[in-house]
Short mmCIF file of C-alpha atoms in Angstrom, two decimals:
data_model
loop_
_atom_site.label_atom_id
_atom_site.label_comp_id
_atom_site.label_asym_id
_atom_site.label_seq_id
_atom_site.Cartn_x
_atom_site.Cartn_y
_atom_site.Cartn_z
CA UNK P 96 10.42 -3.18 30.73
CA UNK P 97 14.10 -2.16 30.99
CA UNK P 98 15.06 -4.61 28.59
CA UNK P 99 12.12 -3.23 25.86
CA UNK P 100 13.20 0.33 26.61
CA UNK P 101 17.17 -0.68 25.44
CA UNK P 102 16.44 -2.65 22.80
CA UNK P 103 13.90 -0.34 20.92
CA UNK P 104 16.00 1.88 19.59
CA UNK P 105 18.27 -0.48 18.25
CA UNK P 106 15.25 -2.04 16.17
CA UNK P 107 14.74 1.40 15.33
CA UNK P 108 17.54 1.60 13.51
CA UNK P 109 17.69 -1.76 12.24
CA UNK P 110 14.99 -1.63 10.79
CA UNK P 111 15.41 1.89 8.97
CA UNK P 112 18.87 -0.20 7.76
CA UNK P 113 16.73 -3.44 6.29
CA UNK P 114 14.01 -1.66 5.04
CA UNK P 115 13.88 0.62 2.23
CA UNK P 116 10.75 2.66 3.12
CA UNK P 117 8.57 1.45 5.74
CA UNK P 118 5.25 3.45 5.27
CA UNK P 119 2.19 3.66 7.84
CA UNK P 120 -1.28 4.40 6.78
CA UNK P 121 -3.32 6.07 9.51
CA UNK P 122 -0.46 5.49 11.55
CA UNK P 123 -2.60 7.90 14.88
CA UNK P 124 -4.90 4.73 15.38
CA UNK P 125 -1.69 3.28 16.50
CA UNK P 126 -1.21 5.85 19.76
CA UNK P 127 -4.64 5.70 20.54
CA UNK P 128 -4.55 5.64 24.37
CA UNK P 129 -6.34 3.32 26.54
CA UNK P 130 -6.57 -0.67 26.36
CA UNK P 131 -6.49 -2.11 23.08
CA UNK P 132 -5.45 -5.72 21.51
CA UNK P 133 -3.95 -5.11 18.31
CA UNK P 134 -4.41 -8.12 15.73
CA UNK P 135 -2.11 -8.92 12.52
CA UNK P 136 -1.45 -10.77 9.78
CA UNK P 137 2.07 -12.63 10.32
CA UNK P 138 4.04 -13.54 7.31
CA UNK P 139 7.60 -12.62 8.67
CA UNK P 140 8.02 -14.34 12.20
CA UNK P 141 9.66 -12.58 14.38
CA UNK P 142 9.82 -9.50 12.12
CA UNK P 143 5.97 -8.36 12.09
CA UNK P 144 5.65 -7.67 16.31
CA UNK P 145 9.27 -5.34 15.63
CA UNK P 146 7.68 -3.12 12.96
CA UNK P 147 4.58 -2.40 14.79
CA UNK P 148 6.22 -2.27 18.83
CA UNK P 149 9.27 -0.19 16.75
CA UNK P 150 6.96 2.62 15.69
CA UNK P 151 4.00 3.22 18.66
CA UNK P 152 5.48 5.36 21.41
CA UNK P 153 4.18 3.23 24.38
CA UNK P 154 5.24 0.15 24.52
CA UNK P 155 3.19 -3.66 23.51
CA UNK P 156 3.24 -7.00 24.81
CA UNK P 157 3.03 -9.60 22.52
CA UNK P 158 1.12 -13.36 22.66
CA UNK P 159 3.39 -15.59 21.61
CA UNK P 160 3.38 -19.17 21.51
CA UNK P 161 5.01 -21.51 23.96
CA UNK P 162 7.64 -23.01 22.35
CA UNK P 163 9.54 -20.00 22.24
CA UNK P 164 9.97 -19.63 26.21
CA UNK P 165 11.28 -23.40 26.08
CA UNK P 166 15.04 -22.59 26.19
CA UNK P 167 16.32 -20.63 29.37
CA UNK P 168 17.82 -18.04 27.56
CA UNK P 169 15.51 -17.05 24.44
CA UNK P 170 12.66 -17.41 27.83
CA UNK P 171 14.12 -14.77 29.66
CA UNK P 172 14.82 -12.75 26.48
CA UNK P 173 11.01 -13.14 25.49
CA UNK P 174 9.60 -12.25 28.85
CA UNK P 175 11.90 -8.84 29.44
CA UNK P 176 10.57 -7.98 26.15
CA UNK P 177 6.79 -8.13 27.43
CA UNK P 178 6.08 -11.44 25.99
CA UNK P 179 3.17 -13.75 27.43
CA UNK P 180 3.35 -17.51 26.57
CA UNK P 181 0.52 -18.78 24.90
CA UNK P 182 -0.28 -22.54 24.35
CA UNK P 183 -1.45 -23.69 21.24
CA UNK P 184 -3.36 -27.03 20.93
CA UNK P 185 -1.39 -28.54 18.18
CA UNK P 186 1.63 -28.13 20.37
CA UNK P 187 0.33 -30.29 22.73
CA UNK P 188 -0.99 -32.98 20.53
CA UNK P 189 2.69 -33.12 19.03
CA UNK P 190 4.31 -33.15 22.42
CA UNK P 191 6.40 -30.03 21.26
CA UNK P 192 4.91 -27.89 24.72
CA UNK P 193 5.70 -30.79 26.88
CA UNK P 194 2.21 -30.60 28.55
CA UNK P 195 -0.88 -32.56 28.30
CA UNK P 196 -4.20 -31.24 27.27
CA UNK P 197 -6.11 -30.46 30.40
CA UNK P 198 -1.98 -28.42 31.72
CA UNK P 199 -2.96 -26.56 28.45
CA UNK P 200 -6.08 -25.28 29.16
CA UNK P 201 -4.61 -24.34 32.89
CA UNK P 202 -1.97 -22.21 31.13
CA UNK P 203 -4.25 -20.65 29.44
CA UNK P 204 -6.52 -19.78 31.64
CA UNK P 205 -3.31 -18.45 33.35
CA UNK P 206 -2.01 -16.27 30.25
CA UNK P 207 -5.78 -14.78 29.71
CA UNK P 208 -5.67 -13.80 33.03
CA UNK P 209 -2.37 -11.43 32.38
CA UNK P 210 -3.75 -10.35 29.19
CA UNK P 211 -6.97 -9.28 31.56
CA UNK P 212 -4.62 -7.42 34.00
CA UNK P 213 -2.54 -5.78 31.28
CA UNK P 214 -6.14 -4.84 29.99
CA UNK P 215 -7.36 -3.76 32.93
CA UNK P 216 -4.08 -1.23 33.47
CA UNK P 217 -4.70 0.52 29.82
CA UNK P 218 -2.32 -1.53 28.35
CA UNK P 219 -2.42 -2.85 24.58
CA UNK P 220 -0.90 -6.42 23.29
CA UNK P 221 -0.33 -7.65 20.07
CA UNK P 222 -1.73 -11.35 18.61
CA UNK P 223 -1.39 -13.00 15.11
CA UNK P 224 -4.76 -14.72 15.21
CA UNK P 225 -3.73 -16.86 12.25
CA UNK P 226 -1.65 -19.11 14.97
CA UNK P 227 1.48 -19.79 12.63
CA UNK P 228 3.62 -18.04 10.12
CA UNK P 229 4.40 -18.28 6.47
CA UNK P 230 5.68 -16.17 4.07
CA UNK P 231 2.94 -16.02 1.68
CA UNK P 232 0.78 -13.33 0.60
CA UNK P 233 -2.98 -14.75 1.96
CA UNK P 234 -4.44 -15.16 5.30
CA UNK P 235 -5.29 -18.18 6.94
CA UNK P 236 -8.01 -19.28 9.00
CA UNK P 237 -8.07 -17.15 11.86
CA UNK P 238 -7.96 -18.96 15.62
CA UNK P 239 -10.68 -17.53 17.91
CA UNK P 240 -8.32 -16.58 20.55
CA UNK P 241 -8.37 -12.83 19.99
CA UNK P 242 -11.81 -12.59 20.29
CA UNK P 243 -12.19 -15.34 23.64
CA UNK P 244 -9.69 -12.64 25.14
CA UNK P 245 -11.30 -9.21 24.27
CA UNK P 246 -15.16 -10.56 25.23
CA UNK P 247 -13.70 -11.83 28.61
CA UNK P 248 -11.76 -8.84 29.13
CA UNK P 249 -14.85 -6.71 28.61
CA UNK P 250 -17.12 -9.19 30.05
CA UNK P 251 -15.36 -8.44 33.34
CA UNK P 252 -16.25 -4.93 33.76
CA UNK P 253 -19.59 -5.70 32.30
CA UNK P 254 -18.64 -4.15 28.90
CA UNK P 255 -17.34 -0.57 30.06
CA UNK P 256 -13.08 -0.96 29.63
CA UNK P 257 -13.30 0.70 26.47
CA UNK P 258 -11.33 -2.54 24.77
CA UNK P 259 -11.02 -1.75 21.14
CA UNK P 260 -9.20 -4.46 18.81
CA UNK P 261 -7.26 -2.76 15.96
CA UNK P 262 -6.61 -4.81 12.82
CA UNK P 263 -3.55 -4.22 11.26
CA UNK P 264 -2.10 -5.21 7.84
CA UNK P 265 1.70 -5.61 7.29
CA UNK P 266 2.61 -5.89 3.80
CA UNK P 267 6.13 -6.36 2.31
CA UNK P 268 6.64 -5.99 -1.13
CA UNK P 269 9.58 -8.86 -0.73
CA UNK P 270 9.91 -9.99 2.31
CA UNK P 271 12.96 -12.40 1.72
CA UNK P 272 14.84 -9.14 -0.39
CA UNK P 273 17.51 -6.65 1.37
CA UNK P 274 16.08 -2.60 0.79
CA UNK P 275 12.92 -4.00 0.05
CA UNK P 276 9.17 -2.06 1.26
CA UNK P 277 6.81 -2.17 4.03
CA UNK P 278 3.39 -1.14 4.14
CA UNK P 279 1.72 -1.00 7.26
CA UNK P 280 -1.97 -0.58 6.85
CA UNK P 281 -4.09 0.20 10.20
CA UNK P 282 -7.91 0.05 9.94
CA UNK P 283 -10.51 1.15 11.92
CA UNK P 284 -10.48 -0.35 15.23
CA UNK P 285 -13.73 -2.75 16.38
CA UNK P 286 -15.35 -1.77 19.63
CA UNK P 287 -15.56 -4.97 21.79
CA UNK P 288 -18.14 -3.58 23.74
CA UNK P 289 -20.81 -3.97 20.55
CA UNK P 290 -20.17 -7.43 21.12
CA UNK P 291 -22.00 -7.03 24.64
CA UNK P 292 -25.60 -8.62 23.90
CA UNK P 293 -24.65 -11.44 20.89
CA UNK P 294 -22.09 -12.33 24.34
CA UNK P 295 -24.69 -12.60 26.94
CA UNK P 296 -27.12 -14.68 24.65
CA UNK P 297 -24.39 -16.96 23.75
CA UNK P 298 -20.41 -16.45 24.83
CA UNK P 299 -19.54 -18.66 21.70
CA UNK P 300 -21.40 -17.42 19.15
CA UNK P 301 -20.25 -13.74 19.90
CA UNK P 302 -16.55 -15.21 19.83
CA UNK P 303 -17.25 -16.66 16.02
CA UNK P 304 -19.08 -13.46 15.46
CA UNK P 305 -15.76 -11.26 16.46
CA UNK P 306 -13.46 -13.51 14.84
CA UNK P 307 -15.51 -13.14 11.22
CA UNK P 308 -15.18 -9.34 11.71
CA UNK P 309 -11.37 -9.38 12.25
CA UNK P 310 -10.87 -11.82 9.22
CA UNK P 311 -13.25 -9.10 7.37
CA UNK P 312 -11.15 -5.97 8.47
CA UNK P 313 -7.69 -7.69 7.61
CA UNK P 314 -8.63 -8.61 4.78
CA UNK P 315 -9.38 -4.95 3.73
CA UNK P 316 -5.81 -4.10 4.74
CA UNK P 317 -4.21 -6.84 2.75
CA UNK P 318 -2.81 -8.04 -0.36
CA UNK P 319 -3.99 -11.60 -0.75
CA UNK P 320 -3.59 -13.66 -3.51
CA UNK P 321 -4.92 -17.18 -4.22
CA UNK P 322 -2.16 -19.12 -4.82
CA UNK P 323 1.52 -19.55 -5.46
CA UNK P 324 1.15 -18.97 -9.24
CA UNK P 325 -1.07 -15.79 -9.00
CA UNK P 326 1.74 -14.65 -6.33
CA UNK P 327 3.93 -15.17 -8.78
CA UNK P 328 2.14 -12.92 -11.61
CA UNK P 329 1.56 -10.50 -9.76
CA UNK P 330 4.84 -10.44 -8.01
CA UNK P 331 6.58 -9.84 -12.05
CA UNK P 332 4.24 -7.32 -12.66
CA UNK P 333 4.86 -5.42 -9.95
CA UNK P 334 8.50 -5.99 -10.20
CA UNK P 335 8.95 -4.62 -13.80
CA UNK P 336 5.57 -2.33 -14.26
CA UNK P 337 5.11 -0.48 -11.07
CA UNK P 338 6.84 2.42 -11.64
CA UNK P 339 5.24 2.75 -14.79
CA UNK P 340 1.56 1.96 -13.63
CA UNK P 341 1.69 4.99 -10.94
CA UNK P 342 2.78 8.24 -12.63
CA UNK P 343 2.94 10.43 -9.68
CA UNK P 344 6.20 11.56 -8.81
CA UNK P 345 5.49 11.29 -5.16
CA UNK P 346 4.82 7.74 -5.13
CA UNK P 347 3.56 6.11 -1.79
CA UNK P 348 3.11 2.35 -0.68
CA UNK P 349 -0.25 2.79 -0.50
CA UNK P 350 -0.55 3.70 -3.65
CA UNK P 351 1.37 0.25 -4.53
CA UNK P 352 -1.04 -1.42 -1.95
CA UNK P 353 -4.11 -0.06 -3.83
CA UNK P 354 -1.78 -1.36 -7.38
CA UNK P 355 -1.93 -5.00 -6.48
CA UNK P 356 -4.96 -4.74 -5.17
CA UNK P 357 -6.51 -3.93 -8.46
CA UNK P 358 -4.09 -6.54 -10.29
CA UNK P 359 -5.49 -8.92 -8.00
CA UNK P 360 -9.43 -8.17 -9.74
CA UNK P 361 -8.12 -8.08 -12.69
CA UNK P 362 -6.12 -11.61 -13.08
CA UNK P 363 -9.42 -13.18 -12.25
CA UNK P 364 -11.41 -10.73 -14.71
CA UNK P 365 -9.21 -12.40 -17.56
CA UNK P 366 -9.28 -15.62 -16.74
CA UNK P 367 -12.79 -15.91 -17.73
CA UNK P 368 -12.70 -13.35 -20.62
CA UNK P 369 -9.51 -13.94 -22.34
CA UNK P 370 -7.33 -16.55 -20.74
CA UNK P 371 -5.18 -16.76 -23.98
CA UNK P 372 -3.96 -13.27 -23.33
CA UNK P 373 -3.09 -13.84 -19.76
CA UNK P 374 -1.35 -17.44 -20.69
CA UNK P 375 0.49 -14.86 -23.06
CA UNK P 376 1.47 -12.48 -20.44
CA UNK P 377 2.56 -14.94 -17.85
CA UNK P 378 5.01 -16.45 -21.06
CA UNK P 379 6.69 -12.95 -22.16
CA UNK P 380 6.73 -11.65 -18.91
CA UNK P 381 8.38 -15.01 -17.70
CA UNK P 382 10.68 -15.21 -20.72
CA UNK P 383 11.80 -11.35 -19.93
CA UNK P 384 12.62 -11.95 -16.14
CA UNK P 385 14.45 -15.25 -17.46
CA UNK P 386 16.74 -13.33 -19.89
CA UNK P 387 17.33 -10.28 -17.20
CA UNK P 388 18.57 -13.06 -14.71
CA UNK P 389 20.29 -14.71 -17.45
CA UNK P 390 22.50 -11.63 -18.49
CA UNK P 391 22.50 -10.69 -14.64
CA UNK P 392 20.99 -7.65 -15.79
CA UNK P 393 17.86 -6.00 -13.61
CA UNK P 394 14.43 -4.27 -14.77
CA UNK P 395 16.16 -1.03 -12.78
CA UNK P 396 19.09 -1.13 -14.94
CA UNK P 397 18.34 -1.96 -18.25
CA UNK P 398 15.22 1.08 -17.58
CA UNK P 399 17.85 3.90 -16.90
CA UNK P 400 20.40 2.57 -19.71
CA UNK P 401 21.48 4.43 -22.64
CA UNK P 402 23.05 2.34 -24.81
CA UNK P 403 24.23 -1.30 -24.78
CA UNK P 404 24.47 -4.61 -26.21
CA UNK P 405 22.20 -5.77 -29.11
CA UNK P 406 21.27 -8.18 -26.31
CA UNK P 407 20.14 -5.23 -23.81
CA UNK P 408 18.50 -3.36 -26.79
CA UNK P 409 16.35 -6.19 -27.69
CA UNK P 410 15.42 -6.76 -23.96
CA UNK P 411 14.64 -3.20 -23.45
CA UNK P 412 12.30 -3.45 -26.53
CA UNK P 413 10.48 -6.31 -25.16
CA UNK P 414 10.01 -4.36 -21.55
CA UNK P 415 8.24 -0.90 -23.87
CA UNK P 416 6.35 -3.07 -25.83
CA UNK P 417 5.06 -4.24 -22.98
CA UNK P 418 4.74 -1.21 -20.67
CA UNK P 419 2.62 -0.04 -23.30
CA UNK P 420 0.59 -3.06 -24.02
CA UNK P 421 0.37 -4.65 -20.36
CA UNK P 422 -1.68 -1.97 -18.00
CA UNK P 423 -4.13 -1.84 -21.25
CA UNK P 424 -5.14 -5.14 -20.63
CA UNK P 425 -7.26 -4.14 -17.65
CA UNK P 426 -9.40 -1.70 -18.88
CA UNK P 427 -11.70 -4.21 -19.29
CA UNK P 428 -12.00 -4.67 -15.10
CA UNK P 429 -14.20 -3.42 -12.26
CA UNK P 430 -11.01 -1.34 -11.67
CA UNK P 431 -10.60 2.22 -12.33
CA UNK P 432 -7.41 2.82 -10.42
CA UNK P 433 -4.99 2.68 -13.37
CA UNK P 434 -4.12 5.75 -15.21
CA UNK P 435 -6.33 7.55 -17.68
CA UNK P 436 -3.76 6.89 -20.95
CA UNK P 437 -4.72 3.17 -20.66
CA UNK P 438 -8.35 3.40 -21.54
CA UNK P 439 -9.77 3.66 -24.78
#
């Protein structure tokens, strides 16, 4: 605990260095007191249990898989800092945990048992249900872990702890980028308790159950694309037409969250209705990015210049023409979050 109590600060301030803005949407669900497992998404390793630990008052422990505690010193550096190994099957089928199947289960059974103790104390801990992490905007299948531990944690004090599970969303805007944005999005949390009767008619059902209604609530708190290439889209669009898309002078990550989100309806919306026009954005807007990289010019730049190269002038008029023409295109959507001048 000493060791967590140091070393917050410091991430603190390292992370008010890395990140541009780091924004937190209902951010009192987070200091909620009393026991609570809080569940993420986890595209940025080691970075998404340091943005949500860095900014609740008490502290977390984090689940956190095995292989990490396998070296002395990163061990004892994971266990000051409130971590409790967890052992993943496909770390034993691999041989990377150095244990054999039924040692797996044992340790387990071991780690559940700390989670049910830190539980039982008011404490809260943090899992990525998803198992593994990559940097890509979508969420994989979730592992029923989360829920195993909350049911038997409740089912221990015959469903009266007052366990809630609170699904969290991290999304960066660039992840991999220096100054880039954070959005941490915090949902409503899930009572575990409601959970009590599907558990006593059958203890794996309930767990599916629970799992399905985490994947549901992250998924409300996420941007989540469908693959590389509609990352990618979206990702330019973003990049060059943000600023433009939301007006308001007192711009807030959420209101870039709820942005992609409706980009998201409405690259699928043209696909089906006029997939010659979005082949024709992803070629101009592709072409634009290509000659900003190739004059090592950026979007930023070339926006607040006033004068220039024929080379910058001819870029610039690209970007209006399609400031103006772009947002227009998804009037046409189930989305009305766009501004009013782009609609007929």
């Amino acid at each position: 605990m000493l060791f967590y109590t140091v070393v917050k600060p410091v991430v603190q301030l390292a992370l008010r260095v890395f990140f541009r803005r780091l924004e937190i949407r209902h951010h009192e669900r987070l200091e909620h007191p009393g026991p609570m497992l809080i569940v993420s998404n986890h595209p940025n390793t080691l970075m998404d249990p340091l943005v949500v630990a860095a900014n609740r008052r008490e502290p977390i422990a984090f689940l956190a898989k095995s292989t990490f505690f396998k070296n002395p010193i990163s061990r004892a550096i994971f266990l000051s800092g409130n971590c409790i190994p967890i052992y993943r099957r496909q770390d034993a089928e691999s041989g990377d945990a150095g244990i054999t199947p039924e040692e797996l289960a044992q340790r387990n059974e071991a780690a559940f048992g700390q989670c049910y103790n830190y539980f039982d104390k008011g404490g809260s801990i943090q899992i990525f249900p998803e198992g593994t992490s990559v940097s890509e905007r979508r969420l994989r299948p979730l592992k029923t872990g989360a829920a195993r531990i909350s049911l038997g944690a409740e089912a221990r004090h015959d469903f009266k702890l007052g366990l809630r599970i609170l699904p969290i969303g991290i999304n960066y805007f660039d992840p991999s980028r220096f100054r880039s944005d954070v959005f941490v999005n915090i949902g409503k949390p899930i009572m575990v308790a409601d959970y009590a009767a599907a558990y006593h008619a059958d203890p794996e059902a309930a767990a599916d159950a629970l799992t399905e209604e985490i994947r549901r609530r992250l998924e409300q708190r996420l941007v989540i694309t469908r693959d590389a290439a509609e990352d990618e889209l979206v990702l330019q669009i973003e990049r060059t037409f943000g600023e433009h898309l939301i007006p308001d002078d007192e711009e807030t990550l959420y209101d870039n969250f709820q942005l992609s989100r409706a980009l998201l309806e409405a690259v699928p919306y043209f696909e089906q209705h006029d997939p010659a026009r979005l082949t024709q954005v992803r070629e101009q807007l592709s072409a634009y990015l290509l000659d900003l990289d190739r004059l090592r010019l950026t979007d930023e730049a070339l926006e607040s210049s006033k004068g220039g190269a024929s080379a910058g002038r001819g870029l610039r008029f690209r970007a209006s023409s399609w400031y103006w023409a772009f947002p227009c295109m998804y009037t046409g959507s189930s989305t009305t979050t766009f501004p009013t001048f782009c609609r007929p």
